PDB file of C-alpha atoms in Angstrom:
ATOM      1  CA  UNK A  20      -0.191  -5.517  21.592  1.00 75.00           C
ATOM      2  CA  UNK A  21      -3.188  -7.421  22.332  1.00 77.00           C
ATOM      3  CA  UNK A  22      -5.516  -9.027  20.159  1.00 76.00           C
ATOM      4  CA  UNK A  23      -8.644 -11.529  19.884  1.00 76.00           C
ATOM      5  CA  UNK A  24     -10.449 -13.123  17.293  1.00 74.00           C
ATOM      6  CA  UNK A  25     -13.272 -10.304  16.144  1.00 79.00           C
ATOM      7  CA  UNK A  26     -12.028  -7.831  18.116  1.00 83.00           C
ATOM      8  CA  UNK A  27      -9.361  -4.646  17.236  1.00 81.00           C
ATOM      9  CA  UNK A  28      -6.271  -5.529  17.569  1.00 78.00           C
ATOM     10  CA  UNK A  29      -4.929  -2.401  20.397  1.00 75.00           C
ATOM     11  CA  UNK A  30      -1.513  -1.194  20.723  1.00 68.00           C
ATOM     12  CA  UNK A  31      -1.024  -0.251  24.502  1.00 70.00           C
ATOM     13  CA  UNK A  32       2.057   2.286  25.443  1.00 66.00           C
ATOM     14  CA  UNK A  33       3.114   1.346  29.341  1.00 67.00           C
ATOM     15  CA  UNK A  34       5.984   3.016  30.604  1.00 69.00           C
ATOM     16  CA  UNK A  35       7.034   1.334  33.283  1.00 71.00           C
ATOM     17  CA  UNK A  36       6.663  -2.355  35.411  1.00 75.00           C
ATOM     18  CA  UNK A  37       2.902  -2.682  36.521  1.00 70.00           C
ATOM     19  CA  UNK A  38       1.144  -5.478  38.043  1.00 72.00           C
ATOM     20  CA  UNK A  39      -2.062  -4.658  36.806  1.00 79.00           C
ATOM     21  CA  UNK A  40      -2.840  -3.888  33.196  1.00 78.00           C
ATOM     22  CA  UNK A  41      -6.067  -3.443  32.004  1.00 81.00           C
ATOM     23  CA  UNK A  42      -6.554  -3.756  28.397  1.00 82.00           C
ATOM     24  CA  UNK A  43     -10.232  -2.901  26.593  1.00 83.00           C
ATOM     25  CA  UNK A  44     -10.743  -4.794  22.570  1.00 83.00           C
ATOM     26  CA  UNK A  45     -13.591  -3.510  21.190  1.00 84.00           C
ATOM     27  CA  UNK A  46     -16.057  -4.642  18.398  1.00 86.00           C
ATOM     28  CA  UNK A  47     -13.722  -5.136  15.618  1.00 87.00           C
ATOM     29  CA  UNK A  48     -14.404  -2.510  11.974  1.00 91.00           C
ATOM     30  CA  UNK A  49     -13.990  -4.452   8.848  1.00 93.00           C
ATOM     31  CA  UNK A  50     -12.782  -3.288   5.454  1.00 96.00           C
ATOM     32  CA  UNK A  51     -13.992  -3.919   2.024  1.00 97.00           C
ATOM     33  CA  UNK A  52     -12.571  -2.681  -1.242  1.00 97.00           C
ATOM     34  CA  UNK A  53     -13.536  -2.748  -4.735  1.00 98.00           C
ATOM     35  CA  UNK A  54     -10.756  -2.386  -7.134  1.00 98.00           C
ATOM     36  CA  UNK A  55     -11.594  -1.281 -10.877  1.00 98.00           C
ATOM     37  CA  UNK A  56     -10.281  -0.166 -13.903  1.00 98.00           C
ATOM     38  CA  UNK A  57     -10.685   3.670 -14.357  1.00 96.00           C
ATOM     39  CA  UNK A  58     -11.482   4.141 -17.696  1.00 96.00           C
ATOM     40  CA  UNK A  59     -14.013   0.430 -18.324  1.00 97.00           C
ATOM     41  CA  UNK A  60     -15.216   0.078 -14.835  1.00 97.00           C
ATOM     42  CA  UNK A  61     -13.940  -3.503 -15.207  1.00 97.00           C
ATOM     43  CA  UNK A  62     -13.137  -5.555 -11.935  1.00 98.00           C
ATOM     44  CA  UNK A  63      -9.548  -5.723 -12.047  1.00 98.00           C
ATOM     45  CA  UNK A  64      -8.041  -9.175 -10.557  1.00 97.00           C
ATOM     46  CA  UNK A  65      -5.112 -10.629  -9.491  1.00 96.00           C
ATOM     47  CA  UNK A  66      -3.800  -6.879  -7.881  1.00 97.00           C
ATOM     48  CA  UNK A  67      -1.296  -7.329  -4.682  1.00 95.00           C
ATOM     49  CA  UNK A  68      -3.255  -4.431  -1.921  1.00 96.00           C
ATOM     50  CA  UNK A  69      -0.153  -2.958   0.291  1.00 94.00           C
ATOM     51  CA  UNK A  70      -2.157  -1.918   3.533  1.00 94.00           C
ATOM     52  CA  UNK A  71      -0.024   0.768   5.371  1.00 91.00           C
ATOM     53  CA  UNK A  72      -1.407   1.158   9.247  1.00 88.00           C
ATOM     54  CA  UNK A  73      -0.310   4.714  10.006  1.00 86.00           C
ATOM     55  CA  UNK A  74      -1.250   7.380  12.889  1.00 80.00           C
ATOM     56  CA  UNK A  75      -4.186   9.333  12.891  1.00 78.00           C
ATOM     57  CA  UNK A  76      -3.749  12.422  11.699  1.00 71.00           C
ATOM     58  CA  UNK A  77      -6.031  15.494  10.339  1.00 61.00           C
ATOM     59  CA  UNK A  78      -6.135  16.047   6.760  1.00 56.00           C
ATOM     60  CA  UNK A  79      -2.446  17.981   5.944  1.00 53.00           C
ATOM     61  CA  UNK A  80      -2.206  20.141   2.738  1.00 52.00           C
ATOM     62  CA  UNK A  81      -0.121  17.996   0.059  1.00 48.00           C
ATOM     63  CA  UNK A  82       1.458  20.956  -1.639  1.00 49.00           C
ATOM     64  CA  UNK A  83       4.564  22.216  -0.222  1.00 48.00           C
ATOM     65  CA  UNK A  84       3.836  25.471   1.591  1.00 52.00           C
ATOM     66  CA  UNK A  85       0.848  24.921   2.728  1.00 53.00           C
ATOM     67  CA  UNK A  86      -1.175  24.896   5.938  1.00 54.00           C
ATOM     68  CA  UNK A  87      -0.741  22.096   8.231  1.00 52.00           C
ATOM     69  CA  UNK A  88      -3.037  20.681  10.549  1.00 53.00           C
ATOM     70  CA  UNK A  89      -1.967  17.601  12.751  1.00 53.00           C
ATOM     71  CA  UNK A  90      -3.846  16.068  15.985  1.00 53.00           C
ATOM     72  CA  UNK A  91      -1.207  15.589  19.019  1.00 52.00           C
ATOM     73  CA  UNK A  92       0.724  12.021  18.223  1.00 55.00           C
ATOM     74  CA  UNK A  93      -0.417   9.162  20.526  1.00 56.00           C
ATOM     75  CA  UNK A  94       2.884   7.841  20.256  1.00 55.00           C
ATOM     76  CA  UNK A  95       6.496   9.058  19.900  1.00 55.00           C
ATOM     77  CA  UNK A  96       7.169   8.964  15.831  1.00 54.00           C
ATOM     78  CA  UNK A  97      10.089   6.522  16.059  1.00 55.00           C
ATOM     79  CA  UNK A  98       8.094   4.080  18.327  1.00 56.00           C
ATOM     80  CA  UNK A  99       5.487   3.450  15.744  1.00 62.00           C
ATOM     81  CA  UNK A 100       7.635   3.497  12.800  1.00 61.00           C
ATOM     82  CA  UNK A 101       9.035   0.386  14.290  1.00 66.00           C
ATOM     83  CA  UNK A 102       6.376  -0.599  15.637  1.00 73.00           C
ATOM     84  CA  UNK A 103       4.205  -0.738  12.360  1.00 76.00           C
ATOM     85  CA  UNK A 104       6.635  -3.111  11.179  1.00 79.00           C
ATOM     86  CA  UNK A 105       6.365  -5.529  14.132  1.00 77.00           C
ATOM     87  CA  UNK A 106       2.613  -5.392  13.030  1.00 82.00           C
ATOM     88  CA  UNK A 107       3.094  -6.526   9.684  1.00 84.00           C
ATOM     89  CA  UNK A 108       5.490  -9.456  10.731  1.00 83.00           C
ATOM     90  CA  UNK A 109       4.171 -10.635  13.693  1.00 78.00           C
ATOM     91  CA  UNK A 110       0.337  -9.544  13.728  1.00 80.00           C
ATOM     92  CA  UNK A 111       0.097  -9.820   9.687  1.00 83.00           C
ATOM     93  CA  UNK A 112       0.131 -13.888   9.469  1.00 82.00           C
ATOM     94  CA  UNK A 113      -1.603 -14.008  12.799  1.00 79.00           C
ATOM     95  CA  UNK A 114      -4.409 -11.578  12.948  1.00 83.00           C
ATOM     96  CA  UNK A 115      -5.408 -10.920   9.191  1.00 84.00           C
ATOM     97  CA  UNK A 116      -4.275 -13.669   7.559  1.00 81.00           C
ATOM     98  CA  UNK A 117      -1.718 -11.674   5.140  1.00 82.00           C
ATOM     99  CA  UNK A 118       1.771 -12.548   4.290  1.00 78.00           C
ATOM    100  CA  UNK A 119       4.900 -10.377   5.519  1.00 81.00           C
ATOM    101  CA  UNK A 120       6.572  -8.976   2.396  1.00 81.00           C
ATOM    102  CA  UNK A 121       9.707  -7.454   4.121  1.00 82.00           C
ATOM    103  CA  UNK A 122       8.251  -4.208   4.956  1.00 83.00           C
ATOM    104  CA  UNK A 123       5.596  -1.925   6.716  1.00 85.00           C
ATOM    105  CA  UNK A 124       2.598  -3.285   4.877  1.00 90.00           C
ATOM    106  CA  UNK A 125       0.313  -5.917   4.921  1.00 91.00           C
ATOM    107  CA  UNK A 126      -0.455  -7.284   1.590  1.00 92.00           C
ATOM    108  CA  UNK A 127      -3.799  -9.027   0.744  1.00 93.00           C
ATOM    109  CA  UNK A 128      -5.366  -9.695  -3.455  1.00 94.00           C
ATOM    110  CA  UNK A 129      -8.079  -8.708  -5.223  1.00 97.00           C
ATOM    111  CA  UNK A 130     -10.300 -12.075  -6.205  1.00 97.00           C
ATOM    112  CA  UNK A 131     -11.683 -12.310  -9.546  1.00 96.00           C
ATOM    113  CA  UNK A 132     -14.139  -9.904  -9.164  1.00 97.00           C
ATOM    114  CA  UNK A 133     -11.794  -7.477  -7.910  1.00 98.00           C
ATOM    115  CA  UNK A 134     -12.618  -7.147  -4.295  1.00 98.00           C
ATOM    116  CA  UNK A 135     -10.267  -7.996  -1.252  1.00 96.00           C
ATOM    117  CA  UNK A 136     -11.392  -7.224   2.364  1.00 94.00           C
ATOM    118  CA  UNK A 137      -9.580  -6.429   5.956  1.00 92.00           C
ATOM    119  CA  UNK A 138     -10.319  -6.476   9.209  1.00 88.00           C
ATOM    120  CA  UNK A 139     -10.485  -6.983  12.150  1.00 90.00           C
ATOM    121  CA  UNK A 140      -9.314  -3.191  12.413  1.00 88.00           C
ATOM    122  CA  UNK A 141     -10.482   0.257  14.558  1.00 86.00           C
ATOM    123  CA  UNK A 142      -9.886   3.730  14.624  1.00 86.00           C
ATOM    124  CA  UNK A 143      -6.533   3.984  16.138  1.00 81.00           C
ATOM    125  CA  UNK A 144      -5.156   3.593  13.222  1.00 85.00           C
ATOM    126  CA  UNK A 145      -5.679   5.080   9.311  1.00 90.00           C
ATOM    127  CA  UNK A 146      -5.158   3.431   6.257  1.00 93.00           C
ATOM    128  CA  UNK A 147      -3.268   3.843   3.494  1.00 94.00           C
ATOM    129  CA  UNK A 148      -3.599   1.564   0.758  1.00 96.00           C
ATOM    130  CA  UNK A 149      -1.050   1.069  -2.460  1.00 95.00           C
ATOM    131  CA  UNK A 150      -2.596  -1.380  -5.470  1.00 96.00           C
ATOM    132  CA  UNK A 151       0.324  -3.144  -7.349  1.00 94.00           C
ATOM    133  CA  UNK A 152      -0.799  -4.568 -11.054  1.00 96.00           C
ATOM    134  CA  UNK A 153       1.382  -5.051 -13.839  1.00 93.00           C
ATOM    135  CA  UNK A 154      -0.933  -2.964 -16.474  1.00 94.00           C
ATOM    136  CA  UNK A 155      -1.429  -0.373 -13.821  1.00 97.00           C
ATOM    137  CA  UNK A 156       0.287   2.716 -12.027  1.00 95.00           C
ATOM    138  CA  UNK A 157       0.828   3.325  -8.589  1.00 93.00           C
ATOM    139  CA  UNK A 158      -1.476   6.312  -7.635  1.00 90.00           C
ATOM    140  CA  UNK A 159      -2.518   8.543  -4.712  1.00 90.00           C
ATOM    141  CA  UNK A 160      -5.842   6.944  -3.301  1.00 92.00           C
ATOM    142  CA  UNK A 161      -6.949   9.274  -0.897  1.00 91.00           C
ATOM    143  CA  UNK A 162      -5.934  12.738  -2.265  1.00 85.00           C
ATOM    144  CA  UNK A 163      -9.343  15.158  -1.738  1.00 82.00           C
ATOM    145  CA  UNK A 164     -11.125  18.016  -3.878  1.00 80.00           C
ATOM    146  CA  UNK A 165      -8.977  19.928  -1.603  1.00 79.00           C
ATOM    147  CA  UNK A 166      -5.622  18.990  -2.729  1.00 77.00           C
ATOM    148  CA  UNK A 167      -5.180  17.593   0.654  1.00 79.00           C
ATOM    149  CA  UNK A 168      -4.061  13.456   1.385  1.00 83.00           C
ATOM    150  CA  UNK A 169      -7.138  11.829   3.924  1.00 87.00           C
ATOM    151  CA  UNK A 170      -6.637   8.931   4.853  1.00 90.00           C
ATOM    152  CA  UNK A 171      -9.457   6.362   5.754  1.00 93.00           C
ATOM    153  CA  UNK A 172     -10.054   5.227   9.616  1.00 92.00           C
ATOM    154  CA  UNK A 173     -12.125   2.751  10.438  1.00 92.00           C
ATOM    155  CA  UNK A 174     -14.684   2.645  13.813  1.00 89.00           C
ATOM    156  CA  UNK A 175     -15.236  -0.169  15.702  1.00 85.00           C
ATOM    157  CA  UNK A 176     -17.844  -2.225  14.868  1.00 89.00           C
ATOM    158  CA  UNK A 177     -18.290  -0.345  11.504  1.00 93.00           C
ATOM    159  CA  UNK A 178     -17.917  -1.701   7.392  1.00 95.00           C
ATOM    160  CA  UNK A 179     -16.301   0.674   5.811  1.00 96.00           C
ATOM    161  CA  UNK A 180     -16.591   0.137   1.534  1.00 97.00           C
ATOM    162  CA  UNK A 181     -14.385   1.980  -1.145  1.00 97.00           C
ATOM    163  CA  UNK A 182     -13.228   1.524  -4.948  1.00 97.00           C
ATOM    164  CA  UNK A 183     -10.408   2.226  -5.805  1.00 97.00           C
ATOM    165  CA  UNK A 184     -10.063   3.338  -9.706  1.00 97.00           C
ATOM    166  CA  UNK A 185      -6.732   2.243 -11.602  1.00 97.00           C
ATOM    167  CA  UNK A 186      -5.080   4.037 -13.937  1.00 96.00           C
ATOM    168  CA  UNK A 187      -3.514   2.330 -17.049  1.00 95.00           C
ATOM    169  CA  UNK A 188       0.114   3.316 -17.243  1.00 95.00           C
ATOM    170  CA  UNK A 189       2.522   3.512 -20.188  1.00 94.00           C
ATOM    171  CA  UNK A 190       5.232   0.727 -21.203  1.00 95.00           C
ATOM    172  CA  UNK A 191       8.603   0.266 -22.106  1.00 95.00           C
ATOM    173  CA  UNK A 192       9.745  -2.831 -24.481  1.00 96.00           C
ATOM    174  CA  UNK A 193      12.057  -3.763 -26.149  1.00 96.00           C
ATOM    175  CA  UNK A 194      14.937  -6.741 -26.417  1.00 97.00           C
ATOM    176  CA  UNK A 195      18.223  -7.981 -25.179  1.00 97.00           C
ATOM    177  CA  UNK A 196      20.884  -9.222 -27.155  1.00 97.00           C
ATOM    178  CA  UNK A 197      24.407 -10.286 -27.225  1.00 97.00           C
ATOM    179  CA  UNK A 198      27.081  -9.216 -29.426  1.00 96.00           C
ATOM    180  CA  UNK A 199      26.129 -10.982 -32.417  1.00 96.00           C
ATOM    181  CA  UNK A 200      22.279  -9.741 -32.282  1.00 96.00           C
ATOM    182  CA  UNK A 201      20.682 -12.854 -30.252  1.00 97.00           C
ATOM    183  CA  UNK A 202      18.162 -12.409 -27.984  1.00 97.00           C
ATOM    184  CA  UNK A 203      19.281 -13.370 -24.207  1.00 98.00           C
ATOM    185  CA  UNK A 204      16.491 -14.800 -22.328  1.00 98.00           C
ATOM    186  CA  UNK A 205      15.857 -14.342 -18.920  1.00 98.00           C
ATOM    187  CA  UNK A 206      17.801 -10.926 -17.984  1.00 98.00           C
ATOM    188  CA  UNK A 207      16.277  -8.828 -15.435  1.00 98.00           C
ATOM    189  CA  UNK A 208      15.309  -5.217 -16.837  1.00 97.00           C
ATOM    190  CA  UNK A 209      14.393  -2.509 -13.945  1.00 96.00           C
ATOM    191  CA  UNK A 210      12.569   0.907 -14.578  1.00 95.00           C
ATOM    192  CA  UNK A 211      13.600   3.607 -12.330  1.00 93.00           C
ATOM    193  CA  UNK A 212      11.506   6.783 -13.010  1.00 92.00           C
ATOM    194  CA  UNK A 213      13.013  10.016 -12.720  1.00 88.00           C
ATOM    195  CA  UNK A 214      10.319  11.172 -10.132  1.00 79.00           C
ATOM    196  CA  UNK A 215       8.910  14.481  -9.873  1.00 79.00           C
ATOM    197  CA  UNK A 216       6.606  15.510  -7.225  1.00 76.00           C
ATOM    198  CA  UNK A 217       3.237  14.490  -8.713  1.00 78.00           C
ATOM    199  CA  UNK A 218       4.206  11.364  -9.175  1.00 85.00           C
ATOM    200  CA  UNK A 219       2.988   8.577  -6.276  1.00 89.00           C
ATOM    201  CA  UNK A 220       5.943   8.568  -3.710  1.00 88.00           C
ATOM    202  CA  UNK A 221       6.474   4.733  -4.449  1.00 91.00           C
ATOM    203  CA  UNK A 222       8.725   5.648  -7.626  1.00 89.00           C
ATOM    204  CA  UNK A 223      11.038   7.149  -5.421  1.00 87.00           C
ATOM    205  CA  UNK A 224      11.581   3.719  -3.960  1.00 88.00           C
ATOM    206  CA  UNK A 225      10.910   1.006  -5.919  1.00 90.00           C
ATOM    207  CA  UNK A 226      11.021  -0.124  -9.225  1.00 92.00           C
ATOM    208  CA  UNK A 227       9.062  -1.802 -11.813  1.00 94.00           C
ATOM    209  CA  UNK A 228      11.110  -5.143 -13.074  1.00 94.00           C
ATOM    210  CA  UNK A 229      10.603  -7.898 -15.878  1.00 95.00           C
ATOM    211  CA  UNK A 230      12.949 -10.778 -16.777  1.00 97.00           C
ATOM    212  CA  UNK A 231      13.442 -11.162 -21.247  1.00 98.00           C
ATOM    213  CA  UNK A 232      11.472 -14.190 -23.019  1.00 97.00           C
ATOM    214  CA  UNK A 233      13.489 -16.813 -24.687  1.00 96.00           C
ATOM    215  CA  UNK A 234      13.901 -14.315 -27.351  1.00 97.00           C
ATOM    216  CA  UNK A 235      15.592 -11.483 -25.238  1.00 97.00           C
ATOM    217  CA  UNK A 236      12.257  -9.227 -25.855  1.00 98.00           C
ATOM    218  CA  UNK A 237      10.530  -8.074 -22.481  1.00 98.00           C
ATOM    219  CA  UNK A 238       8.347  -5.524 -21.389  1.00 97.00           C
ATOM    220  CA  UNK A 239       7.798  -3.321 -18.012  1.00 96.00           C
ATOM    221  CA  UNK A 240       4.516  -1.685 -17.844  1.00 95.00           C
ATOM    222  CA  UNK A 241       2.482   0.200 -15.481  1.00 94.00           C
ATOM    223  CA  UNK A 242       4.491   2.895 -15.984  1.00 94.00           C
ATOM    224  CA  UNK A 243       4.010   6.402 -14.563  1.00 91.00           C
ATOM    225  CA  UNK A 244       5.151   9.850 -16.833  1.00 88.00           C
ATOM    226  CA  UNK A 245       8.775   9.457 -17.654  1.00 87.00           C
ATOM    227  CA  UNK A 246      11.550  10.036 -17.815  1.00 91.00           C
ATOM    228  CA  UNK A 247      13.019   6.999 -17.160  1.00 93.00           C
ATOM    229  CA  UNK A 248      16.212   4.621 -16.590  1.00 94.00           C
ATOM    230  CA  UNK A 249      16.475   1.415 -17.846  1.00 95.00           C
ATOM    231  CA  UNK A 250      18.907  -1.360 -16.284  1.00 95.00           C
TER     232      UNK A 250
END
Protein backbone atom coordinates (compact mmCIF):
# COMPACT_ATOMS: atom_id res chain seq x y z
CA UNK A 1 0.00 0.00 0.00
CA UNK A 2 1.00 3.42 -0.66
CA UNK A 3 -0.53 6.51 0.24
CA UNK A 4 -0.15 10.50 0.41
CA UNK A 5 -1.97 13.21 1.79
CA UNK A 6 -4.78 14.13 -1.13
CA UNK A 7 -4.01 11.48 -3.11
CA UNK A 8 -5.79 7.64 -3.44
CA UNK A 9 -4.55 5.54 -1.33
CA UNK A 10 -3.33 2.34 -4.13
CA UNK A 11 -3.01 -1.18 -3.27
CA UNK A 12 -0.09 -2.60 -5.49
CA UNK A 13 0.07 -6.66 -6.03
CA UNK A 14 4.08 -7.53 -6.69
CA UNK A 15 4.89 -10.98 -6.91
CA UNK A 16 8.19 -11.27 -6.47
CA UNK A 17 11.69 -9.20 -5.16
CA UNK A 18 12.14 -6.07 -7.50
CA UNK A 19 14.46 -3.28 -7.25
CA UNK A 20 12.44 -0.93 -8.95
CA UNK A 21 8.82 -0.24 -8.16
CA UNK A 22 7.01 2.33 -9.63
CA UNK A 23 3.94 3.37 -7.94
CA UNK A 24 1.33 6.17 -9.64
CA UNK A 25 -1.35 8.16 -6.67
CA UNK A 26 -3.65 9.98 -8.42
CA UNK A 27 -5.97 13.00 -7.62
CA UNK A 28 -7.74 11.71 -4.68
CA UNK A 29 -12.24 11.30 -5.10
CA UNK A 30 -13.96 12.45 -2.02
CA UNK A 31 -17.23 11.25 -0.54
CA UNK A 32 -20.12 13.05 0.90
CA UNK A 33 -23.28 11.62 2.39
CA UNK A 34 -26.44 12.91 3.61
CA UNK A 35 -28.20 10.74 6.02
CA UNK A 36 -32.10 11.31 6.61
CA UNK A 37 -35.01 10.01 8.01
CA UNK A 38 -37.27 8.28 5.37
CA UNK A 39 -40.53 9.12 6.23
CA UNK A 40 -39.78 13.33 7.72
CA UNK A 41 -36.80 14.06 5.63
CA UNK A 42 -35.22 15.04 8.97
CA UNK A 43 -31.29 15.08 9.24
CA UNK A 44 -30.67 12.23 11.34
CA UNK A 45 -27.50 12.70 13.82
CA UNK A 46 -25.38 10.95 15.89
CA UNK A 47 -25.51 7.59 13.23
CA UNK A 48 -22.09 5.36 13.35
CA UNK A 49 -21.40 5.01 8.96
CA UNK A 50 -19.63 1.35 8.55
CA UNK A 51 -17.67 2.00 5.18
CA UNK A 52 -16.96 -1.48 3.59
CA UNK A 53 -14.03 -1.06 0.70
CA UNK A 54 -14.84 -4.03 -1.52
CA UNK A 55 -13.76 -5.11 -5.26
CA UNK A 56 -15.19 -3.77 -8.19
CA UNK A 57 -17.60 -5.68 -9.51
CA UNK A 58 -20.61 -5.32 -12.20
CA UNK A 59 -23.99 -5.07 -10.91
CA UNK A 60 -24.95 -9.07 -9.86
CA UNK A 61 -28.70 -10.04 -9.67
CA UNK A 62 -29.64 -10.22 -5.77
CA UNK A 63 -32.22 -12.93 -6.14
CA UNK A 64 -31.04 -16.37 -6.02
CA UNK A 65 -31.12 -17.80 -9.53
CA UNK A 66 -30.41 -15.19 -11.32
CA UNK A 67 -27.97 -13.93 -13.94
CA UNK A 68 -24.60 -13.04 -12.88
CA UNK A 69 -22.34 -10.67 -14.27
CA UNK A 70 -18.80 -10.14 -12.63
CA UNK A 71 -15.61 -8.17 -14.15
CA UNK A 72 -12.30 -10.48 -13.86
CA UNK A 73 -10.97 -10.00 -9.97
CA UNK A 74 -7.84 -7.78 -9.73
CA UNK A 75 -6.87 -9.73 -6.91
CA UNK A 76 -7.11 -13.33 -5.63
CA UNK A 77 -10.47 -13.30 -3.23
CA UNK A 78 -8.62 -14.39 -0.08
CA UNK A 79 -5.86 -11.69 -0.57
CA UNK A 80 -8.26 -8.86 -0.29
CA UNK A 81 -10.45 -10.27 2.25
CA UNK A 82 -7.46 -9.90 4.43
CA UNK A 83 -6.30 -7.34 3.03
CA UNK A 84 -9.46 -5.05 3.54
CA UNK A 85 -8.94 -5.58 7.05
CA UNK A 86 -5.30 -4.41 7.15
CA UNK A 87 -6.98 -1.25 5.56
CA UNK A 88 -9.26 -0.58 8.22
CA UNK A 89 -6.56 -1.08 11.03
CA UNK A 90 -3.67 0.27 9.70
CA UNK A 91 -4.83 2.82 6.86
CA UNK A 92 -8.24 3.70 8.87
CA UNK A 93 -6.52 5.95 11.80
CA UNK A 94 -3.88 7.01 9.34
CA UNK A 95 -5.39 7.95 6.08
CA UNK A 96 -9.12 8.91 6.90
CA UNK A 97 -9.05 9.71 10.20
CA UNK A 98 -11.63 6.82 11.37
CA UNK A 99 -11.34 4.54 14.27
CA UNK A 100 -10.74 0.60 13.86
CA UNK A 101 -13.80 -1.14 15.31
CA UNK A 102 -12.47 -4.79 15.12
CA UNK A 103 -13.53 -5.49 11.69
CA UNK A 104 -13.54 -4.80 7.83
CA UNK A 105 -15.02 -1.33 8.04
CA UNK A 106 -14.16 1.99 8.60
CA UNK A 107 -16.53 3.82 10.74
CA UNK A 108 -17.04 7.65 10.54
CA UNK A 109 -20.64 9.86 12.19
CA UNK A 110 -23.11 11.78 10.90
CA UNK A 111 -22.77 15.59 12.50
CA UNK A 112 -25.80 17.30 13.53
CA UNK A 113 -27.03 17.94 10.36
CA UNK A 114 -26.67 14.51 9.34
CA UNK A 115 -23.84 14.53 6.92
CA UNK A 116 -20.39 12.66 7.31
CA UNK A 117 -17.82 12.69 4.42
CA UNK A 118 -14.76 10.29 3.12
CA UNK A 119 -12.06 10.49 1.18
CA UNK A 120 -9.30 10.52 0.02
CA UNK A 121 -10.64 7.43 -2.09
CA UNK A 122 -10.61 6.21 -6.14
CA UNK A 123 -12.07 3.79 -8.24
CA UNK A 124 -10.29 0.69 -7.34
CA UNK A 125 -12.39 0.16 -4.92
CA UNK A 126 -16.56 0.28 -4.34
CA UNK A 127 -18.34 1.16 -1.44
CA UNK A 128 -20.59 -0.26 0.63
CA UNK A 129 -21.95 1.63 3.34
CA UNK A 130 -24.06 0.23 6.61
CA UNK A 131 -25.79 3.25 8.92
CA UNK A 132 -26.08 2.06 12.62
CA UNK A 133 -28.81 4.26 14.79
CA UNK A 134 -30.61 3.10 17.64
CA UNK A 135 -34.28 4.20 16.23
CA UNK A 136 -33.28 2.83 12.89
CA UNK A 137 -32.88 -0.53 10.82
CA UNK A 138 -30.09 -1.76 9.03
CA UNK A 139 -31.07 -1.64 5.27
CA UNK A 140 -29.77 -2.40 1.76
CA UNK A 141 -28.38 1.04 0.38
CA UNK A 142 -27.59 0.35 -2.98
CA UNK A 143 -30.22 -2.22 -4.16
CA UNK A 144 -31.50 -0.82 -7.92
CA UNK A 145 -35.00 -0.65 -9.82
CA UNK A 146 -33.55 -3.77 -11.08
CA UNK A 147 -33.49 -5.87 -8.08
CA UNK A 148 -29.83 -5.91 -8.51
CA UNK A 149 -27.06 -4.64 -5.41
CA UNK A 150 -24.65 -1.54 -7.17
CA UNK A 151 -22.40 -0.47 -5.36
CA UNK A 152 -20.91 3.15 -5.54
CA UNK A 153 -17.14 3.76 -6.95
CA UNK A 154 -15.63 6.72 -6.75
CA UNK A 155 -13.11 8.45 -9.69
CA UNK A 156 -10.26 10.21 -8.96
CA UNK A 157 -10.47 13.60 -8.55
CA UNK A 158 -14.35 13.37 -8.46
CA UNK A 159 -17.21 14.35 -5.34
CA UNK A 160 -19.40 11.92 -5.34
CA UNK A 161 -22.90 13.01 -3.06
CA UNK A 162 -25.70 10.53 -1.84
CA UNK A 163 -28.57 10.33 0.93
CA UNK A 164 -29.15 7.73 2.38
CA UNK A 165 -32.98 7.34 3.69
CA UNK A 166 -33.52 5.46 7.15
CA UNK A 167 -36.09 3.41 7.94
CA UNK A 168 -37.71 3.47 11.46
CA UNK A 169 -37.70 -0.03 12.83
CA UNK A 170 -39.92 -1.74 15.42
CA UNK A 171 -39.02 -2.30 19.29
CA UNK A 172 -38.99 -4.70 21.87
CA UNK A 173 -39.39 -3.62 25.77
CA UNK A 174 -39.99 -4.79 28.46
CA UNK A 175 -38.32 -5.48 32.20
CA UNK A 176 -36.09 -7.66 34.23
CA UNK A 177 -36.75 -8.91 37.47
CA UNK A 178 -35.69 -11.21 40.14
CA UNK A 179 -37.62 -13.71 41.91
CA UNK A 180 -39.55 -11.56 44.06
CA UNK A 181 -40.70 -9.10 41.06
CA UNK A 182 -37.76 -6.33 41.37
CA UNK A 183 -36.45 -4.80 38.60
CA UNK A 184 -32.53 -5.68 38.05
CA UNK A 185 -30.73 -2.84 36.62
CA UNK A 186 -28.11 -3.02 34.31
CA UNK A 187 -28.55 -6.63 32.56
CA UNK A 188 -27.60 -6.87 29.06
CA UNK A 189 -30.68 -7.88 26.72
CA UNK A 190 -29.60 -9.00 22.96
CA UNK A 191 -32.07 -9.31 19.93
CA UNK A 192 -31.21 -11.94 17.54
CA UNK A 193 -33.66 -11.88 14.54
CA UNK A 194 -34.65 -14.95 12.99
CA UNK A 195 -33.43 -13.71 9.49
CA UNK A 196 -35.00 -14.41 6.32
CA UNK A 197 -33.60 -13.43 3.09
CA UNK A 198 -35.00 -9.89 2.69
CA UNK A 199 -33.77 -8.90 5.59
CA UNK A 200 -30.17 -6.74 5.46
CA UNK A 201 -27.42 -9.51 5.82
CA UNK A 202 -26.17 -7.73 9.11
CA UNK A 203 -28.95 -9.67 11.23
CA UNK A 204 -27.34 -12.69 10.37
CA UNK A 205 -24.37 -11.44 12.33
CA UNK A 206 -24.92 -9.13 14.78
CA UNK A 207 -27.23 -8.16 17.22
CA UNK A 208 -29.03 -5.29 18.57
CA UNK A 209 -28.19 -4.96 22.59
CA UNK A 210 -29.42 -2.65 25.57
CA UNK A 211 -28.43 -2.88 29.25
CA UNK A 212 -32.04 -2.48 31.94
CA UNK A 213 -32.50 1.04 33.82
CA UNK A 214 -32.36 1.05 37.53
CA UNK A 215 -35.76 -0.32 37.31
CA UNK A 216 -34.96 -3.55 35.25
CA UNK A 217 -37.14 -1.97 32.20
CA UNK A 218 -35.07 -1.63 28.84
CA UNK A 219 -35.70 -1.38 25.38
CA UNK A 220 -33.90 -2.59 21.93
CA UNK A 221 -35.10 -0.82 18.95
CA UNK A 222 -34.30 -0.49 15.41
CA UNK A 223 -35.64 -3.57 14.88
CA UNK A 224 -36.14 -5.30 11.51
CA UNK A 225 -39.52 -7.84 10.85
CA UNK A 226 -39.41 -10.50 13.47
CA UNK A 227 -39.33 -13.08 14.65
CA UNK A 228 -37.08 -12.70 17.22
CA UNK A 229 -34.91 -14.09 20.30
CA UNK A 230 -34.45 -12.37 23.26
CA UNK A 231 -31.37 -13.05 25.73
Amino acid sequence: FAWHRGRVPRLVGVEGPTENLEIELQAAGKFVGHVVDEETGRPVGHANVAIYLQQRTDPVMAEVGGAVRGRKPKYAASFFAVAQRWVAKELGPSVWGAQWEGDESIRVWTDADGHFSFGPIGDEVQLEFVITHARYMWSEHDRTARNTIDRTVVKPGETVERTFRLKRGKSISGRVVDESNRGVPDVLVSVDHVAQYKQHWWYRVKQRRARTRRDGSFTVGGLSFGPYTVT
